[in-house]
Amino acid sequence: THGDFERVVLDLGAGEEPAGAVPRWTLDSPEDDGLLRVNLTSANATAVSDGGFGDGLLESFHVVRAPEGGMFVDVLARKAFRYRVLELTEPARLVMDFRPAGARPKEPPPAEGGETVLVEPRAGTRISDPLTVSGYSRNFEAANTIILTNDRGKVLVRETVMANDWSSTWGYFEATLNLPSLPNKGTLSVGTASARDGSFEGVEIPVRGG
């Protein structure tokens, strides 16, 4: 913490040495959402891939290989927030301070389970055809199985999509699914089968059709 803020510091380097200046970066943060994304287009490796923050406003972070090259860092919060960013040099650091916004998030945060984070869609979302599913994972050999079932458990869609990494850091995945029918209520599951016993490991969220 730093005063009334919870602080996150990104240490930036060149090879094994600290960088002198911060490389080009951009931010994505939907209003009153629980997600802040730091895009680092020149990054290609990371010493730390994820971690947790404790029981306060901030929940976790993930370093992800971006689909267009470079990497991004997602900071996930339990509530909507306001933030400020400071750029420091010698050594290069991005300092991000967070505090609660006072407003309820417009939608639930990304769902986390096993080695999978599902960014879109969010829990309780009204889905449509086609359905775009995106997130990141560290599932074995980068394989992610997406399953949509109706409220009776019937499988409507099952598809496997590959992430762009899994061994060195979190890998991004995205798939657009053509839906044969839309359930009034259903469950979207994204993850993989356990190597131990074949059980599902990942994220399951409720969705709505229509």
Short mmCIF file of C-alpha atoms in Angstrom, two decimals:
data_model
loop_
_atom_site.label_atom_id
_atom_site.label_comp_id
_atom_site.label_asym_id
_atom_site.label_seq_id
_atom_site.Cartn_x
_atom_site.Cartn_y
_atom_site.Cartn_z
CA THR A 1 0.00 0.00 0.00
CA HIS A 2 0.99 3.63 -0.50
CA GLY A 3 -1.17 6.06 1.43
CA ASP A 4 -4.76 5.48 0.33
CA PHE A 5 -3.60 3.51 -2.70
CA GLU A 6 -2.61 -0.08 -3.40
CA ARG A 7 0.59 0.04 -5.46
CA VAL A 8 1.87 -2.21 -8.24
CA VAL A 9 5.39 -1.75 -9.64
CA LEU A 10 6.56 -3.20 -12.96
CA ASP A 11 10.36 -3.48 -13.12
CA LEU A 12 11.48 -3.31 -16.74
CA GLY A 13 14.77 -4.63 -18.06
CA ALA A 14 16.90 -5.26 -21.13
CA GLY A 15 18.22 -8.81 -21.02
CA GLU A 16 19.28 -9.47 -17.44
CA GLU A 17 19.98 -5.80 -16.67
CA PRO A 18 17.50 -3.11 -15.61
CA ALA A 19 16.48 -0.80 -18.44
CA GLY A 20 17.34 2.87 -18.12
CA ALA A 21 14.15 4.16 -19.72
CA VAL A 22 10.62 2.81 -19.90
CA PRO A 23 9.77 1.36 -23.34
CA ARG A 24 6.58 2.31 -25.17
CA TRP A 25 3.45 1.27 -23.28
CA THR A 26 -0.31 1.77 -23.45
CA LEU A 27 -3.20 1.08 -21.08
CA ASP A 28 -6.64 -0.46 -21.50
CA SER A 29 -9.14 -0.15 -18.66
CA PRO A 30 -12.90 -0.19 -19.33
CA GLU A 31 -14.74 2.27 -17.10
CA ASP A 32 -15.95 0.80 -13.80
CA ASP A 33 -14.44 -2.59 -14.66
CA GLY A 34 -12.12 -4.70 -12.53
CA LEU A 35 -9.35 -5.01 -15.11
CA LEU A 36 -6.33 -2.87 -16.03
CA ARG A 37 -4.19 -4.03 -18.98
CA VAL A 38 -0.67 -2.71 -19.55
CA ASN A 39 0.49 -3.32 -23.13
CA LEU A 40 4.26 -3.63 -23.63
CA THR A 41 4.77 -4.13 -27.36
CA SER A 42 8.56 -4.56 -27.19
CA ALA A 43 8.64 -7.09 -24.33
CA ASN A 44 9.49 -10.69 -25.20
CA ALA A 45 10.32 -12.38 -21.88
CA THR A 46 9.42 -12.14 -18.22
CA ALA A 47 10.99 -13.30 -14.97
CA VAL A 48 7.61 -13.45 -13.20
CA SER A 49 4.43 -14.72 -14.87
CA ASP A 50 1.73 -14.21 -12.21
CA GLY A 51 0.99 -13.56 -8.56
CA GLY A 52 -1.56 -12.52 -5.96
CA PHE A 53 -2.01 -9.36 -3.89
CA GLY A 54 -3.82 -10.50 -0.76
CA ASP A 55 -7.31 -9.63 0.49
CA GLY A 56 -7.60 -5.96 -0.50
CA LEU A 57 -8.82 -4.26 -3.66
CA LEU A 58 -6.36 -6.00 -5.98
CA GLU A 59 -6.60 -9.74 -6.49
CA SER A 60 -3.98 -10.99 -8.97
CA PHE A 61 -1.82 -10.24 -12.00
CA HIS A 62 -0.85 -12.23 -15.09
CA VAL A 63 1.86 -11.62 -17.68
CA VAL A 64 0.56 -12.73 -21.08
CA ARG A 65 2.11 -13.15 -24.52
CA ALA A 66 0.09 -10.81 -26.72
CA PRO A 67 -1.42 -12.08 -29.99
CA GLU A 68 0.06 -9.22 -32.04
CA GLY A 69 3.54 -9.52 -30.48
CA GLY A 70 5.01 -8.27 -27.25
CA MET A 71 3.34 -8.89 -23.91
CA PHE A 72 0.65 -7.43 -21.70
CA VAL A 73 0.13 -7.44 -17.95
CA ASP A 74 -3.41 -7.78 -16.61
CA VAL A 75 -4.10 -6.55 -13.09
CA LEU A 76 -7.39 -7.96 -11.77
CA ALA A 77 -9.31 -6.23 -8.98
CA ARG A 78 -12.23 -7.30 -6.83
CA LYS A 79 -14.05 -3.99 -7.29
CA ALA A 80 -14.17 -1.08 -9.72
CA PHE A 81 -11.22 1.26 -9.23
CA ARG A 82 -9.55 4.52 -10.12
CA TYR A 83 -5.84 4.55 -10.90
CA ARG A 84 -2.81 6.68 -11.66
CA VAL A 85 0.42 5.70 -13.42
CA LEU A 86 3.93 7.05 -12.86
CA GLU A 87 6.83 6.43 -15.23
CA LEU A 88 10.23 6.28 -13.52
CA THR A 89 13.72 5.92 -14.99
CA GLU A 90 17.16 4.69 -13.87
CA PRO A 91 16.02 1.96 -13.39
CA ALA A 92 12.92 1.79 -15.58
CA ARG A 93 9.68 1.19 -13.71
CA LEU A 94 5.96 1.68 -14.20
CA VAL A 95 4.24 2.47 -10.92
CA MET A 96 0.46 2.01 -10.78
CA ASP A 97 -1.62 3.15 -7.82
CA PHE A 98 -5.18 1.88 -7.32
CA ARG A 99 -8.03 2.84 -5.03
CA PRO A 100 -11.72 1.85 -4.98
CA ALA A 101 -13.97 3.84 -7.30
CA GLY A 102 -17.03 3.69 -5.07
CA ALA A 103 -19.14 2.36 -7.94
CA ARG A 104 -20.14 -1.23 -8.48
CA PRO A 105 -18.46 -2.88 -11.48
CA LYS A 106 -20.58 -2.83 -14.63
CA GLU A 107 -19.94 -6.55 -15.07
CA PRO A 108 -18.21 -9.36 -13.15
CA PRO A 109 -14.41 -9.57 -13.33
CA PRO A 110 -12.68 -12.12 -15.56
CA ALA A 111 -13.16 -15.65 -14.23
CA GLU A 112 -10.13 -17.59 -12.97
CA GLY A 113 -9.89 -21.34 -12.48
CA GLY A 114 -7.08 -23.87 -12.68
CA GLU A 115 -4.59 -22.59 -15.26
CA THR A 116 -7.20 -20.57 -17.19
CA VAL A 117 -8.42 -16.97 -17.10
CA LEU A 118 -11.56 -16.24 -19.14
CA VAL A 119 -11.74 -12.55 -20.05
CA GLU A 120 -14.70 -12.65 -22.45
CA PRO A 121 -17.53 -13.37 -22.04
CA ARG A 122 -18.14 -12.57 -18.38
CA ALA A 123 -20.34 -14.54 -16.00
CA GLY A 124 -24.06 -13.96 -16.57
CA THR A 125 -23.49 -12.34 -19.97
CA ARG A 126 -26.18 -12.50 -22.65
CA ILE A 127 -24.45 -14.26 -25.55
CA SER A 128 -25.22 -14.16 -29.27
CA ASP A 129 -24.22 -16.00 -32.44
CA PRO A 130 -21.34 -15.96 -33.28
CA LEU A 131 -19.77 -16.09 -29.82
CA THR A 132 -16.22 -14.82 -29.27
CA VAL A 133 -14.36 -16.44 -26.38
CA SER A 134 -11.01 -15.01 -25.27
CA GLY A 135 -8.60 -15.27 -22.38
CA TYR A 136 -5.26 -16.80 -21.49
CA SER A 137 -3.96 -19.99 -19.96
CA ARG A 138 -1.01 -22.17 -19.04
CA ASN A 139 -2.71 -25.45 -19.85
CA PHE A 140 -0.57 -28.38 -21.03
CA GLU A 141 0.74 -27.91 -24.57
CA ALA A 142 -1.34 -24.71 -24.87
CA ALA A 143 -4.57 -26.61 -25.62
CA ASN A 144 -7.84 -25.11 -24.36
CA THR A 145 -11.20 -26.84 -24.70
CA ILE A 146 -14.31 -24.64 -24.94
CA ILE A 147 -17.67 -26.27 -24.17
CA LEU A 148 -21.12 -24.66 -24.22
CA THR A 149 -23.97 -26.66 -22.65
CA ASN A 150 -27.64 -25.86 -22.14
CA ASP A 151 -29.42 -25.98 -18.79
CA ARG A 152 -30.03 -29.73 -19.23
CA GLY A 153 -26.33 -30.43 -19.70
CA LYS A 154 -26.52 -31.09 -23.45
CA VAL A 155 -23.32 -30.09 -25.26
CA LEU A 156 -24.11 -27.50 -27.94
CA VAL A 157 -20.55 -26.64 -28.96
CA ARG A 158 -17.17 -28.17 -28.20
CA GLU A 159 -13.99 -26.75 -29.72
CA THR A 160 -10.28 -26.81 -28.92
CA VAL A 161 -8.25 -23.65 -29.44
CA MET A 162 -4.50 -23.19 -28.99
CA ALA A 163 -2.89 -20.45 -26.91
CA ASN A 164 0.27 -18.75 -28.17
CA ASP A 165 2.35 -19.82 -25.14
CA TRP A 166 2.15 -21.99 -22.05
CA SER A 167 5.68 -22.94 -21.04
CA SER A 168 7.33 -19.54 -20.50
CA THR A 169 4.30 -17.46 -19.47
CA TRP A 170 0.54 -17.22 -19.95
CA GLY A 171 -0.60 -17.65 -23.55
CA TYR A 172 -3.44 -15.74 -25.19
CA PHE A 173 -6.28 -17.58 -26.93
CA GLU A 174 -9.34 -16.47 -28.86
CA ALA A 175 -12.02 -18.36 -30.76
CA THR A 176 -15.20 -17.39 -32.59
CA LEU A 177 -17.87 -20.07 -32.27
CA ASN A 178 -20.89 -20.57 -34.51
CA LEU A 179 -23.76 -21.59 -32.26
CA PRO A 180 -26.36 -24.03 -33.62
CA SER A 181 -28.85 -22.82 -31.02
CA LEU A 182 -28.89 -20.40 -28.11
CA PRO A 183 -29.85 -21.69 -24.66
CA ASN A 184 -32.07 -19.56 -22.44
CA LYS A 185 -29.62 -20.52 -19.73
CA GLY A 186 -26.39 -22.40 -20.14
CA THR A 187 -22.84 -22.96 -18.96
CA LEU A 188 -19.64 -22.01 -20.74
CA SER A 189 -16.62 -24.08 -19.71
CA VAL A 190 -13.05 -23.29 -20.75
CA GLY A 191 -10.08 -25.35 -19.63
CA THR A 192 -8.53 -28.76 -20.04
CA ALA A 193 -8.73 -32.35 -18.82
CA SER A 194 -6.63 -33.17 -15.78
CA ALA A 195 -3.58 -35.29 -16.58
CA ARG A 196 -4.13 -37.01 -13.24
CA ASP A 197 -7.70 -38.29 -13.54
CA GLY A 198 -9.27 -36.71 -16.64
CA SER A 199 -11.56 -34.39 -14.67
CA PHE A 200 -12.21 -30.87 -15.96
CA GLU A 201 -9.87 -28.12 -14.77
CA GLY A 202 -10.64 -24.54 -15.68
CA VAL A 203 -13.43 -21.98 -15.66
CA GLU A 204 -17.19 -22.50 -15.71
CA ILE A 205 -19.55 -19.52 -15.94
CA PRO A 206 -23.32 -19.15 -16.39
CA VAL A 207 -24.47 -17.49 -19.63
CA ARG A 208 -27.82 -16.42 -21.08
CA GLY A 209 -29.14 -16.59 -24.62
CA GLY A 210 -31.68 -14.56 -26.52
#
